[in-house]
XYZ file of N, CA and C in Angstrom:
588
model
N 4.914 -23.729 49.805
C 5.274 -22.332 49.681
C 6.640 -22.178 49.013
N 7.594 -22.993 49.465
C 8.937 -22.964 48.892
C 8.905 -23.369 47.425
N 8.070 -24.392 47.108
C 7.957 -24.859 45.712
C 7.380 -23.746 44.835
N 6.362 -23.020 45.328
C 5.751 -21.935 44.560
C 6.759 -20.816 44.333
N 7.552 -20.505 45.357
C 8.570 -19.471 45.225
C 9.638 -19.873 44.208
N 10.043 -21.156 44.245
C 11.029 -21.650 43.270
C 10.485 -21.563 41.859
N 9.217 -21.904 41.686
C 8.587 -21.860 40.365
C 8.552 -20.415 39.856
N 8.214 -19.462 40.738
C 8.196 -18.047 40.347
C 9.581 -17.576 39.932
N 10.618 -17.963 40.684
C 11.985 -17.567 40.347
C 12.416 -18.139 39.005
N 12.006 -19.410 38.735
C 12.341 -20.028 37.445
C 11.673 -19.278 36.297
N 10.410 -18.858 36.472
C 9.701 -18.134 35.411
C 10.346 -16.766 35.149
N 10.735 -16.084 36.237
C 11.400 -14.790 36.078
C 12.723 -14.968 35.345
N 13.496 -16.007 35.694
C 14.775 -16.280 35.050
C 14.571 -16.589 33.578
N 13.574 -17.419 33.250
C 13.304 -17.769 31.848
C 12.904 -16.531 31.051
N 12.076 -15.691 31.669
C 11.627 -14.486 30.961
C 12.800 -13.552 30.687
N 13.714 -13.430 31.653
C 14.837 -12.524 31.447
C 15.855 -13.079 30.467
N 15.863 -14.394 30.257
C 16.814 -14.994 29.323
C 16.241 -15.148 27.926
N 14.940 -14.865 27.782
C 14.310 -15.033 26.469
C 14.951 -14.065 25.486
N 15.147 -14.494 24.228
C 15.769 -13.605 23.248
C 14.876 -12.400 22.969
N 15.518 -11.279 22.686
C 14.747 -10.080 22.347
C 13.990 -10.313 21.057
N 12.736 -9.882 21.065
C 11.917 -9.999 19.856
C 12.120 -8.747 19.016
N 12.058 -8.901 17.704
C 12.210 -7.707 16.869
C 11.048 -6.741 17.109
N 11.325 -5.463 16.944
C 10.293 -4.454 17.139
C 9.184 -4.627 16.108
N 7.950 -4.408 16.561
C 6.817 -4.531 15.642
C 6.310 -3.151 15.242
N 7.191 -2.168 15.231
C 6.820 -0.812 14.836
C 6.486 -0.746 13.357
N 6.053 0.430 12.897
C 5.668 0.572 11.490
C 6.859 0.369 10.559
N 6.580 -0.190 9.388
C 7.610 -0.368 8.373
C 7.949 1.001 7.789
N 9.224 1.228 7.528
C 9.670 2.520 7.019
C 10.104 2.419 5.562
N 10.117 3.543 4.896
C 10.598 3.600 3.525
C 11.022 5.019 3.198
N 11.905 5.163 2.245
C 12.418 6.487 1.882
C 11.434 7.160 0.927
N 11.164 8.437 1.175
C 10.287 9.216 0.314
C 11.127 10.310 -0.329
N 11.463 10.093 -1.596
C 12.328 11.026 -2.317
C 11.969 10.972 -3.791
N 12.442 11.940 -4.541
C 12.160 11.961 -5.969
C 12.556 13.291 -6.562
N 11.888 13.667 -7.643
C 12.214 14.930 -8.310
C 10.937 15.600 -8.803
N 11.020 16.906 -8.957
C 9.895 17.709 -9.427
C 10.305 18.391 -10.726
N 9.455 18.261 -11.731
C 9.680 18.930 -13.016
C 8.581 19.956 -13.230
N 8.938 21.106 -13.800
C 7.899 22.093 -14.064
C 7.095 21.695 -15.298
N 6.138 22.534 -15.666
C 5.249 22.196 -16.782
C 5.991 22.094 -18.105
N 7.214 22.672 -18.194
C 8.030 22.580 -19.402
C 8.979 21.391 -19.369
N 8.942 20.596 -18.293
C 9.806 19.423 -18.171
C 11.183 19.716 -17.612
N 11.399 20.923 -17.094
C 12.685 21.299 -16.517
C 12.666 21.118 -15.001
N 13.819 20.854 -14.378
C 13.849 20.706 -12.914
C 13.307 21.955 -12.228
N 12.412 21.745 -11.261
C 11.779 22.860 -10.550
C 12.577 23.161 -9.289
N 13.505 24.096 -9.385
C 14.340 24.501 -8.244
C 13.513 25.368 -7.289
N 13.565 25.059 -5.982
C 12.868 25.864 -4.986
C 11.373 25.644 -4.934
N 10.885 24.526 -5.516
C 9.455 24.217 -5.411
C 9.165 23.774 -3.975
N 8.082 24.256 -3.416
C 7.716 23.922 -2.037
C 6.846 22.673 -2.033
N 7.258 21.660 -1.255
C 6.552 20.381 -1.207
C 6.013 20.159 0.199
N 4.732 19.822 0.264
C 4.108 19.416 1.517
C 3.714 17.951 1.365
N 4.066 17.114 2.356
C 3.745 15.680 2.302
C 2.875 15.310 3.501
N 1.742 14.680 3.232
C 0.814 14.244 4.281
C 0.626 12.738 4.173
N 0.386 12.091 5.340
C 0.175 10.642 5.399
C -1.284 10.398 5.793
N -2.186 10.234 4.814
C -3.623 10.162 5.107
C -4.034 8.987 5.998
N -3.241 7.907 6.008
C -3.600 6.746 6.828
C -3.568 7.090 8.314
N -2.840 8.125 8.691
C -2.785 8.562 10.088
C -3.048 10.065 10.134
N -4.301 10.463 10.388
C -4.617 11.901 10.378
C -3.903 12.698 11.459
N -3.324 11.997 12.456
C -2.616 12.687 13.534
C -1.120 12.853 13.237
N -0.657 12.246 12.153
C 0.764 12.351 11.804
C 1.083 13.770 11.355
N 2.232 14.259 11.771
C 2.649 15.599 11.362
C 2.988 15.613 9.879
N 2.617 16.676 9.196
C 2.976 16.825 7.797
C 4.440 17.207 7.658
N 4.979 16.977 6.481
C 6.379 17.300 6.193
C 6.416 18.426 5.177
N 7.462 19.243 5.240
C 7.571 20.389 4.355
C 9.027 20.602 3.979
N 9.292 20.800 2.701
C 10.657 21.109 2.251
C 10.624 21.710 0.854
N 11.779 22.247 0.424
C 11.916 22.773 -0.932
C 12.844 21.878 -1.741
N 12.649 21.868 -3.052
C 13.531 21.098 -3.921
C 14.879 21.798 -4.045
N 15.912 21.000 -4.356
C 17.251 21.572 -4.533
C 17.411 22.120 -5.954
N 18.632 22.485 -6.314
C 18.892 23.107 -7.621
C 18.555 22.192 -8.788
N 18.529 20.866 -8.548
C 18.201 19.904 -9.607
C 16.756 19.430 -9.542
N 15.953 20.075 -8.711
C 14.547 19.688 -8.583
C 14.329 18.467 -7.718
N 15.363 18.023 -6.988
C 15.236 16.823 -6.153
C 14.712 17.169 -4.764
N 14.033 16.183 -4.154
C 13.618 16.294 -2.756
C 13.876 14.959 -2.078
N 14.081 14.972 -0.763
C 14.332 13.755 -0.005
C 13.870 13.980 1.439
N 12.748 13.354 1.790
C 12.213 13.456 3.148
C 12.843 12.420 4.084
N 13.710 11.546 3.540
C 14.328 10.517 4.367
C 13.375 9.365 4.636
N 13.586 8.677 5.764
C 12.765 7.521 6.129
C 11.442 7.986 6.738
N 10.349 7.494 6.173
C 9.007 7.817 6.666
C 8.231 6.506 6.799
N 7.054 6.565 7.387
C 6.202 5.383 7.459
C 5.863 4.942 6.041
N 6.046 3.654 5.760
C 5.779 3.149 4.411
C 4.291 3.261 4.102
N 3.984 3.556 2.862
C 2.594 3.670 2.429
C 2.405 4.856 1.512
N 1.143 5.180 1.251
C 0.812 6.278 0.352
C 0.951 7.627 1.048
N 1.690 8.524 0.430
C 1.859 9.896 0.908
C 1.307 10.842 -0.150
N 0.518 11.809 0.261
C -0.030 12.799 -0.663
C 0.894 14.008 -0.670
N 1.433 14.306 -1.850
C 2.326 15.443 -2.018
C 1.576 16.578 -2.704
N 1.652 17.758 -2.130
C 1.175 18.948 -2.812
C 2.398 19.811 -3.068
N 2.532 20.255 -4.293
C 3.734 20.977 -4.719
C 3.315 22.308 -5.326
N 4.041 23.360 -4.966
C 3.749 24.675 -5.499
C 5.051 25.341 -5.918
N 5.062 25.884 -7.113
C 6.248 26.581 -7.616
C 5.802 27.979 -8.010
N 5.817 28.880 -7.026
C 5.293 30.219 -7.256
C 3.802 30.156 -7.509
N 3.311 31.036 -8.360
C 1.883 30.979 -8.698
C 1.667 30.416 -10.098
N 2.750 29.949 -10.731
C 2.639 29.467 -12.110
C 2.308 27.987 -12.189
N 2.959 27.169 -11.349
C 2.801 25.739 -11.463
C 2.476 25.118 -10.118
N 1.662 24.080 -10.143
C 1.304 23.386 -8.914
C 0.915 21.954 -9.256
N 0.931 21.072 -8.252
C 0.538 19.676 -8.466
C 0.098 19.063 -7.157
N -0.719 18.037 -7.263
C -1.102 17.208 -6.110
C -0.993 15.766 -6.584
N -0.100 15.005 -5.964
C 0.154 13.622 -6.379
C 0.240 12.723 -5.154
N -0.037 11.439 -5.360
C 0.171 10.447 -4.306
C 1.367 9.590 -4.680
N 2.359 9.539 -3.778
C 3.537 8.701 -3.985
C 3.579 7.631 -2.908
N 4.093 6.469 -3.261
C 4.219 5.381 -2.298
C 5.653 5.350 -1.777
N 5.795 5.331 -0.449
C 7.129 5.170 0.155
C 7.286 3.690 0.498
N 8.406 3.027 0.138
C 9.639 3.633 -0.365
C 9.568 4.026 -1.839
N 10.083 5.226 -2.125
C 10.160 5.737 -3.482
C 11.306 6.729 -3.551
N 12.268 6.453 -4.421
C 13.400 7.372 -4.564
C 13.574 7.860 -5.989
N 12.760 7.347 -6.900
C 12.922 7.754 -8.299
C 11.667 8.404 -8.861
N 10.633 8.533 -8.045
C 9.379 9.081 -8.545
C 9.530 10.534 -8.932
N 8.945 10.870 -10.066
C 8.950 12.248 -10.527
C 7.542 12.800 -10.524
N 7.399 14.038 -10.125
C 6.113 14.715 -10.142
C 6.199 15.831 -11.166
N 5.255 15.850 -12.085
C 5.221 16.881 -13.129
C 4.218 17.952 -12.724
N 4.692 19.186 -12.619
C 3.816 20.283 -12.254
C 2.898 20.642 -13.412
N 1.733 21.152 -13.057
C 0.755 21.598 -14.039
C 0.587 23.106 -13.914
N 0.000 23.713 -14.929
C -0.320 25.130 -14.814
C -1.244 25.308 -13.621
N -0.897 26.226 -12.732
C -1.678 26.421 -11.513
C -2.988 27.135 -11.820
N -3.978 26.860 -10.991
C -5.272 27.517 -11.115
C -5.406 28.647 -10.109
N -6.582 29.281 -10.109
C -6.839 30.396 -9.201
C -8.265 30.318 -8.679
N -8.464 30.912 -7.501
C -9.824 31.081 -6.980
C -10.128 32.571 -6.915
N -11.400 32.884 -7.024
C -11.830 34.273 -6.879
C -13.136 34.285 -6.094
N -13.456 35.442 -5.535
C -14.691 35.562 -4.768
C -14.725 36.871 -4.011
N -15.645 36.923 -3.035
C -15.819 38.110 -2.196
C -15.926 37.682 -0.737
N -15.359 38.509 0.149
C -15.483 38.289 1.588
C -15.870 39.617 2.224
N -16.721 39.544 3.268
C -17.176 40.755 3.944
C -16.891 40.661 5.433
N -16.710 41.843 6.039
C -16.567 41.953 7.484
C -17.883 42.498 8.033
N -18.557 41.723 8.861
C -19.844 42.132 9.411
C -19.697 43.447 10.178
N -20.526 44.442 9.813
C -20.524 45.732 10.509
C -19.459 46.696 10.040
N -18.650 46.337 9.044
C -17.580 47.221 8.571
C -17.991 47.903 7.270
N -17.513 49.132 7.070
C -17.787 49.854 5.822
C -16.859 49.415 4.700
N -15.616 49.044 5.070
C -14.646 48.588 4.083
C -14.327 47.124 4.352
N -14.055 46.393 3.299
C -13.787 44.961 3.424
C -12.386 44.602 2.936
N -11.463 45.543 3.073
C -10.084 45.326 2.615
C -9.285 44.511 3.611
N -8.173 43.967 3.119
C -7.166 43.289 3.943
C -7.656 42.026 4.634
N -8.660 41.384 4.079
C -9.038 40.054 4.562
C -8.048 39.084 3.924
N -7.316 38.364 4.743
C -6.313 37.425 4.225
C -7.013 36.144 3.797
N -6.721 35.726 2.579
C -7.274 34.485 2.038
C -6.094 33.571 1.715
N -6.139 32.336 2.221
C -5.038 31.409 1.931
C -5.585 30.018 1.666
N -4.826 29.260 0.886
C -5.153 27.880 0.555
C -3.981 27.006 1.003
N -3.993 25.681 0.729
C -2.975 24.813 1.332
C -1.526 25.185 1.072
N -1.248 25.925 0.043
C 0.133 26.280 -0.251
C 0.469 27.624 0.376
N 1.628 27.745 1.021
C 1.986 29.045 1.605
C 2.027 30.189 0.601
N 2.418 29.911 -0.656
C 2.446 30.993 -1.642
C 1.050 31.355 -2.136
N 0.088 30.440 -1.991
C -1.260 30.685 -2.499
C -2.044 31.465 -1.452
N -1.700 32.729 -1.315
C -2.355 33.590 -0.333
C -2.395 35.006 -0.873
N -3.346 35.759 -0.395
C -3.473 37.152 -0.803
C -4.481 37.848 0.078
N -4.847 39.067 -0.315
C -5.783 39.861 0.474
C -6.892 40.401 -0.407
N -8.021 40.677 0.236
C -9.147 41.279 -0.475
C -8.913 42.784 -0.668
N -9.573 43.343 -1.681
C -9.519 44.793 -1.867
C -10.613 45.451 -1.010
N -10.845 46.751 -1.167
C -11.810 47.428 -0.287
C -13.239 46.935 -0.485
N -13.519 46.340 -1.647
C -14.867 45.796 -1.874
C -14.998 44.367 -1.356
N -13.860 43.763 -0.923
C -13.890 42.369 -0.459
C -13.549 41.369 -1.549
N -13.288 41.860 -2.766
C -12.968 40.947 -3.874
C -11.527 40.453 -3.748
N -11.303 39.207 -4.164
C -9.948 38.635 -4.132
C -9.767 37.659 -5.281
N -8.513 37.489 -5.696
C -8.106 36.454 -6.649
C -6.804 35.871 -6.110
N -6.761 34.546 -5.936
C -5.581 33.876 -5.380
C -5.128 32.811 -6.376
N -3.878 32.885 -6.824
C -3.343 31.914 -7.772
C -2.420 30.912 -7.113
N -1.946 29.948 -7.895
C -0.974 28.966 -7.415
C -1.592 27.703 -6.857
N -2.766 27.312 -7.336
C -3.504 26.197 -6.734
C -3.573 25.026 -7.701
N -3.253 23.840 -7.191
C -3.283 22.621 -7.998
C -4.715 22.105 -8.149
N -4.962 21.310 -9.200
C -6.265 20.655 -9.305
C -6.521 19.775 -8.080
N -7.767 19.720 -7.646
C -8.133 18.898 -6.490
C -9.160 19.601 -5.627
N -9.483 18.966 -4.508
C -10.431 19.555 -3.558
C -9.648 20.131 -2.386
N -9.868 21.416 -2.098
C -9.092 22.132 -1.095
C -9.984 22.929 -0.163
N -9.360 23.563 0.811
C -10.066 24.460 1.729
C -9.392 25.830 1.671
N -10.213 26.876 1.600
C -9.720 28.250 1.651
C -10.027 28.814 3.036
N -9.047 29.511 3.620
C -9.169 30.076 4.963
C -9.202 31.595 4.870
N -10.020 32.208 5.727
C -10.206 33.661 5.728
C -9.888 34.204 7.122
N -9.003 35.227 7.185
C -8.542 35.791 8.458
C -8.613 37.311 8.407
N -8.944 37.915 9.538
C -8.840 39.362 9.687
C -8.767 39.667 11.176
N -7.942 40.653 11.551
C -7.799 41.029 12.953
C -9.161 41.355 13.566
N -9.399 40.837 14.745
C -10.613 41.084 15.536
C -11.859 40.404 14.966
N -11.670 39.546 13.960
C -12.793 38.786 13.403
C -12.501 37.287 13.510
N -13.546 36.507 13.586
C -13.385 35.060 13.679
C -12.932 34.494 12.338
N -11.977 33.588 12.402
C -11.522 32.904 11.192
C -12.661 32.040 10.654
N -12.686 31.896 9.357
C -13.680 31.018 8.742
C -13.049 30.341 7.538
N -13.730 29.364 6.977
C -13.169 28.645 5.828
C -14.286 28.052 4.991
N -13.917 27.639 3.795
C -14.852 26.956 2.907
C -14.075 25.992 2.023
N -14.727 24.944 1.564
C -14.073 24.020 0.633
C -14.406 24.420 -0.802
N -13.514 24.047 -1.701
C -13.752 24.309 -3.125
C -13.031 23.245 -3.939
N -13.401 23.124 -5.178
C -12.758 22.176 -6.088
C -12.127 22.934 -7.242
N -10.854 22.625 -7.501
C -10.175 23.155 -8.682
C -10.252 22.053 -9.730
N -11.119 22.208 -10.742
C -11.375 21.084 -11.649
C -10.201 20.647 -12.516
N -9.384 21.586 -12.963
C -8.292 21.198 -13.860
C -7.167 22.202 -13.830
N -6.070 21.846 -14.487
C -4.889 22.710 -14.531
C -5.232 24.037 -15.180
N -4.837 25.123 -14.523
C -5.022 26.455 -15.086
C -6.431 27.002 -14.996
N -7.351 26.275 -14.352
C -8.727 26.756 -14.245
C -8.837 27.869 -13.202
N -9.943 28.605 -13.269
C -10.295 29.577 -12.237
C -11.650 29.192 -11.685
N -11.746 29.147 -10.362
C -12.968 28.724 -9.699
C -13.455 29.835 -8.779
N -14.775 30.026 -8.707
C -15.361 31.017 -7.805
C -15.816 30.326 -6.535
N -15.384 30.843 -5.388
C -15.812 30.281 -4.107
C -17.005 31.083 -3.605
N -17.820 30.484 -2.712
C -18.995 31.206 -2.199
C -18.590 32.482 -1.463
N -19.494 33.467 -1.439
C -19.239 34.684 -0.666
C -19.079 34.316 0.802
N -18.113 34.964 1.460
C -17.811 34.653 2.856
C -18.092 35.863 3.740
N -18.595 35.600 4.971
C -18.865 36.648 5.944
C -18.099 36.355 7.215
N -17.248 37.297 7.638
C -16.506 37.153 8.888
C -17.208 37.974 9.965
N -17.448 37.365 11.131
C -18.119 38.054 12.229
C -17.108 38.451 13.281
N -17.367 39.551 13.998
C -16.419 40.004 15.029
C -16.220 38.949 16.122
N -15.031 38.945 16.736
C -14.754 38.025 17.842
C -15.703 38.241 19.005
N -16.228 39.439 19.137
C -17.095 39.762 20.270
C -18.543 39.362 20.040
N -18.876 38.901 18.817
C -20.260 38.528 18.523
C -20.655 37.307 19.348
N -21.943 37.243 19.771
C -22.375 36.086 20.590
C -22.374 34.793 19.809
């Protein structure tokens, strides 16, 4: 019994004296660069959203470029980050940058637009349905007929969201084929929150 107790004490002592092992956390890298508009000039105040697709639970990052078109998200998990950039409704881009990256430049393209119709089930007028896409500036409202046109969208595959008070939110996916294109999304129907 005494021998077993001594052996246990020796193991505890050895474990507490063992050197600290380096952390095996994720490797980090700096995600920074610059944004140029379609004319090649620094894009001041361009809104950048950064997502890390390897971890769908990771929080997205959001910031604006400075007066020289620069952005710096600081240290992030190393790997591919998808950047979506919007500069008003004129220019937009979707690019993948690898962190660490401090010199990467993203060139904005002429932004595209979506158009379509949305209806409110049981309503006579279909105005004020809010339509938004991944960029905060790429949002607008339908007119009384339910028609809408939303600009500021980069080429790529996106989701459009539809909102109206007292109606259930809905969404649809669409593809913006190229810079400056206009795409029609399917007609959308919003049902009341009280519907079964």
